[in-house]
mmCIF file of C-alpha atoms in Angstrom:
data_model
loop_
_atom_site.group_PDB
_atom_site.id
_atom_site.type_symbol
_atom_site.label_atom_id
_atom_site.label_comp_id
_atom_site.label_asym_id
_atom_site.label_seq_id
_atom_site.Cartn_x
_atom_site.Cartn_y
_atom_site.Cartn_z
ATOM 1 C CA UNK A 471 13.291 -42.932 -8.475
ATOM 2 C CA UNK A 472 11.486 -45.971 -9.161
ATOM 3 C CA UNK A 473 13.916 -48.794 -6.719
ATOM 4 C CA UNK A 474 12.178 -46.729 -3.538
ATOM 5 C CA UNK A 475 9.236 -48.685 -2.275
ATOM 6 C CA UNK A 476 7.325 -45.400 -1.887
ATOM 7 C CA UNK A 477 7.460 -44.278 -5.867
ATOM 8 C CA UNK A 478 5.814 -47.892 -6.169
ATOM 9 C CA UNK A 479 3.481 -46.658 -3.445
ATOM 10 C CA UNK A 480 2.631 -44.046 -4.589
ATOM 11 C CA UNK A 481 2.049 -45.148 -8.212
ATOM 12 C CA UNK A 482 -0.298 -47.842 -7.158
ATOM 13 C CA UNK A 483 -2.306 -45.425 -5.903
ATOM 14 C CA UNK A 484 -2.143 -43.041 -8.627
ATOM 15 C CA UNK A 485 -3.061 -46.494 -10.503
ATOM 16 C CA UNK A 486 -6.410 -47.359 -7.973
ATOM 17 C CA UNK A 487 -7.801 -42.977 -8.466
ATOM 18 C CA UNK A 488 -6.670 -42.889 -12.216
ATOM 19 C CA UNK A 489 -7.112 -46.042 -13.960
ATOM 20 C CA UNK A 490 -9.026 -48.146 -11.807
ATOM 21 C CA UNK A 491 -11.941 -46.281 -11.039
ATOM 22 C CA UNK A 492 -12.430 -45.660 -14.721
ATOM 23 C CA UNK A 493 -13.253 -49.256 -14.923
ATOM 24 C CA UNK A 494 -15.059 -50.175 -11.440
ATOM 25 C CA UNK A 495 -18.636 -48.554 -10.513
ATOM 26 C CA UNK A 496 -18.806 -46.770 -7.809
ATOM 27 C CA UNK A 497 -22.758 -48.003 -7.323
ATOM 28 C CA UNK A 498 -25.233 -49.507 -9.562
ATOM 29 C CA UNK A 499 -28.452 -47.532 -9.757
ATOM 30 C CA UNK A 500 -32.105 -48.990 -9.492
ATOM 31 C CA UNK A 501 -32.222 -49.616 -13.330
ATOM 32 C CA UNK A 502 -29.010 -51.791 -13.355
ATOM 33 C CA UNK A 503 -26.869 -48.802 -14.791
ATOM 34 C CA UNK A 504 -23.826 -48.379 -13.113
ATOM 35 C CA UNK A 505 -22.893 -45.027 -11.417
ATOM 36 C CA UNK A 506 -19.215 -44.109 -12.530
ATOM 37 C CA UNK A 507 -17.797 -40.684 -11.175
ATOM 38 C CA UNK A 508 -17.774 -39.379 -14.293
ATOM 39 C CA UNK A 509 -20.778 -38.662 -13.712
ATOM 40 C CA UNK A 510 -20.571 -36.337 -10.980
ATOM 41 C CA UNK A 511 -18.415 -33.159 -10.631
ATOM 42 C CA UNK A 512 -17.402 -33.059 -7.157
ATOM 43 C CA UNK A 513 -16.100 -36.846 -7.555
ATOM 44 C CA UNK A 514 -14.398 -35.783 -10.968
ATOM 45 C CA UNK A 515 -12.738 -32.734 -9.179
ATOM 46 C CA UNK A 516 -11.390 -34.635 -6.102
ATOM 47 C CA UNK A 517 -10.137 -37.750 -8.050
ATOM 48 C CA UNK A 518 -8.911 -35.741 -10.390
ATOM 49 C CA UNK A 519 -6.700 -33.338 -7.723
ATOM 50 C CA UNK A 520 -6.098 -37.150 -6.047
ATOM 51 C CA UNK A 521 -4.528 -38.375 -9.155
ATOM 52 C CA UNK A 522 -2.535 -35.105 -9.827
ATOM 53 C CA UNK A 523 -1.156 -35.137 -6.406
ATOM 54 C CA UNK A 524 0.130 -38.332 -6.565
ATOM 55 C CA UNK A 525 2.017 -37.871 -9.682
ATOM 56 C CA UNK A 526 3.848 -34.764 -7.818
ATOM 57 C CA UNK A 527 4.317 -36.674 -5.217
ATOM 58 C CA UNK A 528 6.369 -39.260 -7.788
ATOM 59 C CA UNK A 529 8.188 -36.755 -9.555
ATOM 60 C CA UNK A 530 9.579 -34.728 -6.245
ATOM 61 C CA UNK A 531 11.425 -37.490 -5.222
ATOM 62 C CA UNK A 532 14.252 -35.459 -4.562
ATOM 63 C CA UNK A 533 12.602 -33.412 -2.453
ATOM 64 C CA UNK A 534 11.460 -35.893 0.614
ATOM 65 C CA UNK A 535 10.135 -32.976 2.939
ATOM 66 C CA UNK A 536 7.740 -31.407 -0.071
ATOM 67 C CA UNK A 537 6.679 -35.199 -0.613
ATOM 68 C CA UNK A 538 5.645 -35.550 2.732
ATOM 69 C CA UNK A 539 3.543 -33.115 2.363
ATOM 70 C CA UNK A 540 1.617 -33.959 -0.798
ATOM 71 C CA UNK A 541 1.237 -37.115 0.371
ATOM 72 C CA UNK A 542 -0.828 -35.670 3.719
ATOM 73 C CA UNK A 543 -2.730 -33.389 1.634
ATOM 74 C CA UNK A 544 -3.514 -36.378 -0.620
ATOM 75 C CA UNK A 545 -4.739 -38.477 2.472
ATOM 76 C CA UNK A 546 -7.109 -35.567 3.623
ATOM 77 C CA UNK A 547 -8.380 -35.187 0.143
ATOM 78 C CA UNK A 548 -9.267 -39.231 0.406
ATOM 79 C CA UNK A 549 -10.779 -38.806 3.371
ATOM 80 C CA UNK A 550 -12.746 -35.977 2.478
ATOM 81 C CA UNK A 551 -13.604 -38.184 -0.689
ATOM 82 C CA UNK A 552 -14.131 -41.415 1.249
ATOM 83 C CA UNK A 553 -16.308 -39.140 3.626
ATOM 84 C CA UNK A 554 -18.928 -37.559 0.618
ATOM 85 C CA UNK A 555 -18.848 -41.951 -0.100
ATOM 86 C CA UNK A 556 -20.135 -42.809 2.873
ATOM 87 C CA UNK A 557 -22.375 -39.825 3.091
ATOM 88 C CA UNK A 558 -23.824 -40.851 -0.059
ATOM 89 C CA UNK A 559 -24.276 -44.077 0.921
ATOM 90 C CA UNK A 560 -26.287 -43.488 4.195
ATOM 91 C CA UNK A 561 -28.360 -40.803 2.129
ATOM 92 C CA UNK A 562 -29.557 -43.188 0.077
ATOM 93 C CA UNK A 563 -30.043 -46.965 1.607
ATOM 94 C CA UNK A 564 -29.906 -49.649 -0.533
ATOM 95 C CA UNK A 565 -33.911 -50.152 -0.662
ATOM 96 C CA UNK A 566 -34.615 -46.424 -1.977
ATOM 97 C CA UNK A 567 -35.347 -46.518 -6.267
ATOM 98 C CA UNK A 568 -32.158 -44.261 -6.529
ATOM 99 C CA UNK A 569 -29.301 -46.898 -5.226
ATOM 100 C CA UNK A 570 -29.973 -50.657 -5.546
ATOM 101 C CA UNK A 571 -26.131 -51.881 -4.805
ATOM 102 C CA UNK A 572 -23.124 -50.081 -3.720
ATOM 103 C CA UNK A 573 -19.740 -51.066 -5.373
ATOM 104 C CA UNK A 574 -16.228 -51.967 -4.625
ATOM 105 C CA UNK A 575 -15.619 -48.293 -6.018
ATOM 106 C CA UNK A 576 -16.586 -46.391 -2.987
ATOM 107 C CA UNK A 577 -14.311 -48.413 -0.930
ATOM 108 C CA UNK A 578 -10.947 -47.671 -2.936
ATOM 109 C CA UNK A 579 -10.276 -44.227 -1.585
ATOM 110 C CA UNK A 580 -9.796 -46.570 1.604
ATOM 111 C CA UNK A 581 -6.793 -48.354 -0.585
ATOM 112 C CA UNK A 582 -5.495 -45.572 -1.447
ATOM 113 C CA UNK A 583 -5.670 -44.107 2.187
ATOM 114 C CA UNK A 584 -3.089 -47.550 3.034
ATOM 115 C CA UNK A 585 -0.918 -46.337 -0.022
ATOM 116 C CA UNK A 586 -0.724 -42.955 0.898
ATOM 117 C CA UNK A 587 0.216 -43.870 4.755
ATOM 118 C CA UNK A 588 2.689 -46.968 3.594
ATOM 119 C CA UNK A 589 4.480 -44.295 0.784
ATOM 120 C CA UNK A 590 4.809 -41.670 3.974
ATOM 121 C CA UNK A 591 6.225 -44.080 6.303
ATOM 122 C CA UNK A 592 8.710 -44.638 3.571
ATOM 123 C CA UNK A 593 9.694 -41.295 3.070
ATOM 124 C CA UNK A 594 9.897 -40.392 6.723
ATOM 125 C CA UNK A 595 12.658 -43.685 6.927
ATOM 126 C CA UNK A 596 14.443 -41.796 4.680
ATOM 127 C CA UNK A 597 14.151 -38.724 5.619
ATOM 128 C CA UNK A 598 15.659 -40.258 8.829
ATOM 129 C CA UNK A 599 18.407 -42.151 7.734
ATOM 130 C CA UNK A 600 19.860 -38.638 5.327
ATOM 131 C CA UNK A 601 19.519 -36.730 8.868
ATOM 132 C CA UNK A 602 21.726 -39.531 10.567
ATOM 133 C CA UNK A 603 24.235 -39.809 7.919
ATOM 134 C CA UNK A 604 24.302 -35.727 7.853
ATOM 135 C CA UNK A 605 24.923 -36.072 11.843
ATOM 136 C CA UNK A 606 27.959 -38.350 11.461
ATOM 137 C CA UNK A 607 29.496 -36.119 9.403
#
């Protein structure tokens, strides 16, 4: 349902890992082309399963417990993504031919981290507040 702050949650950040990323570099190399990840499986993979698990997340509204879930799973799988980032990024310094700048892309998984969290939070409210009206009756 689309009037609960967590669908919008959640669809900003299947927004930020499946539109946004398309657009933003996640470095630019040594010969000023731009690193998108496209052009690397594991990125591909993980954004991809990122993306997919926030539209699940969306469309199991009615199922707040199962949402939960998905949305944990899709914070490990950030961090896990956010982690191979970083990793990447201290592989490869800034002076060395094969990275000359690091993007605002690697640093989105970290958005979408805040999403993830904000849209749970949500959920667990609710979650709360069917268990108290269940209790009164």
């Amino acid at each position: 349902m689309i009037q609960r702050i967590q669908t919008v949650y959640l669809f900003l950040a299947f927004i930020v890992t499946g539109v946004l990323l398309f657009f933003i570099p996640l470095w630019t190399m040594a010969n000023n082309k731009d690193f998108y990840f496209m052009q690397s499986e594991v990125y591909t993979i993980l954004l991809g399963l990122s993306t997919t698990l926030s539209v699940i997340s969306i469309v199991s509204y009615k199922k707040r417990q199962n949402q939960f879930v998905i949305g944990r799973l899709n914070i490990v799988l950030n961090l896990i993504l956010l982690g191979l980032f970083v990793y990447r990024s201290l592989n490869l310094s800034g002076e060395t031919p094969a990275v000359s700048e690091k993007g605002i892309g690697m640093f989105l998984p970290v958005l979408v981290i805040v999403l993830l969290v904000l849209a749970n939070k949500a959920i667990k409210k609710d979650e709360d507040l069917v268990k108290s009206v269940d209790r009164l009756r």
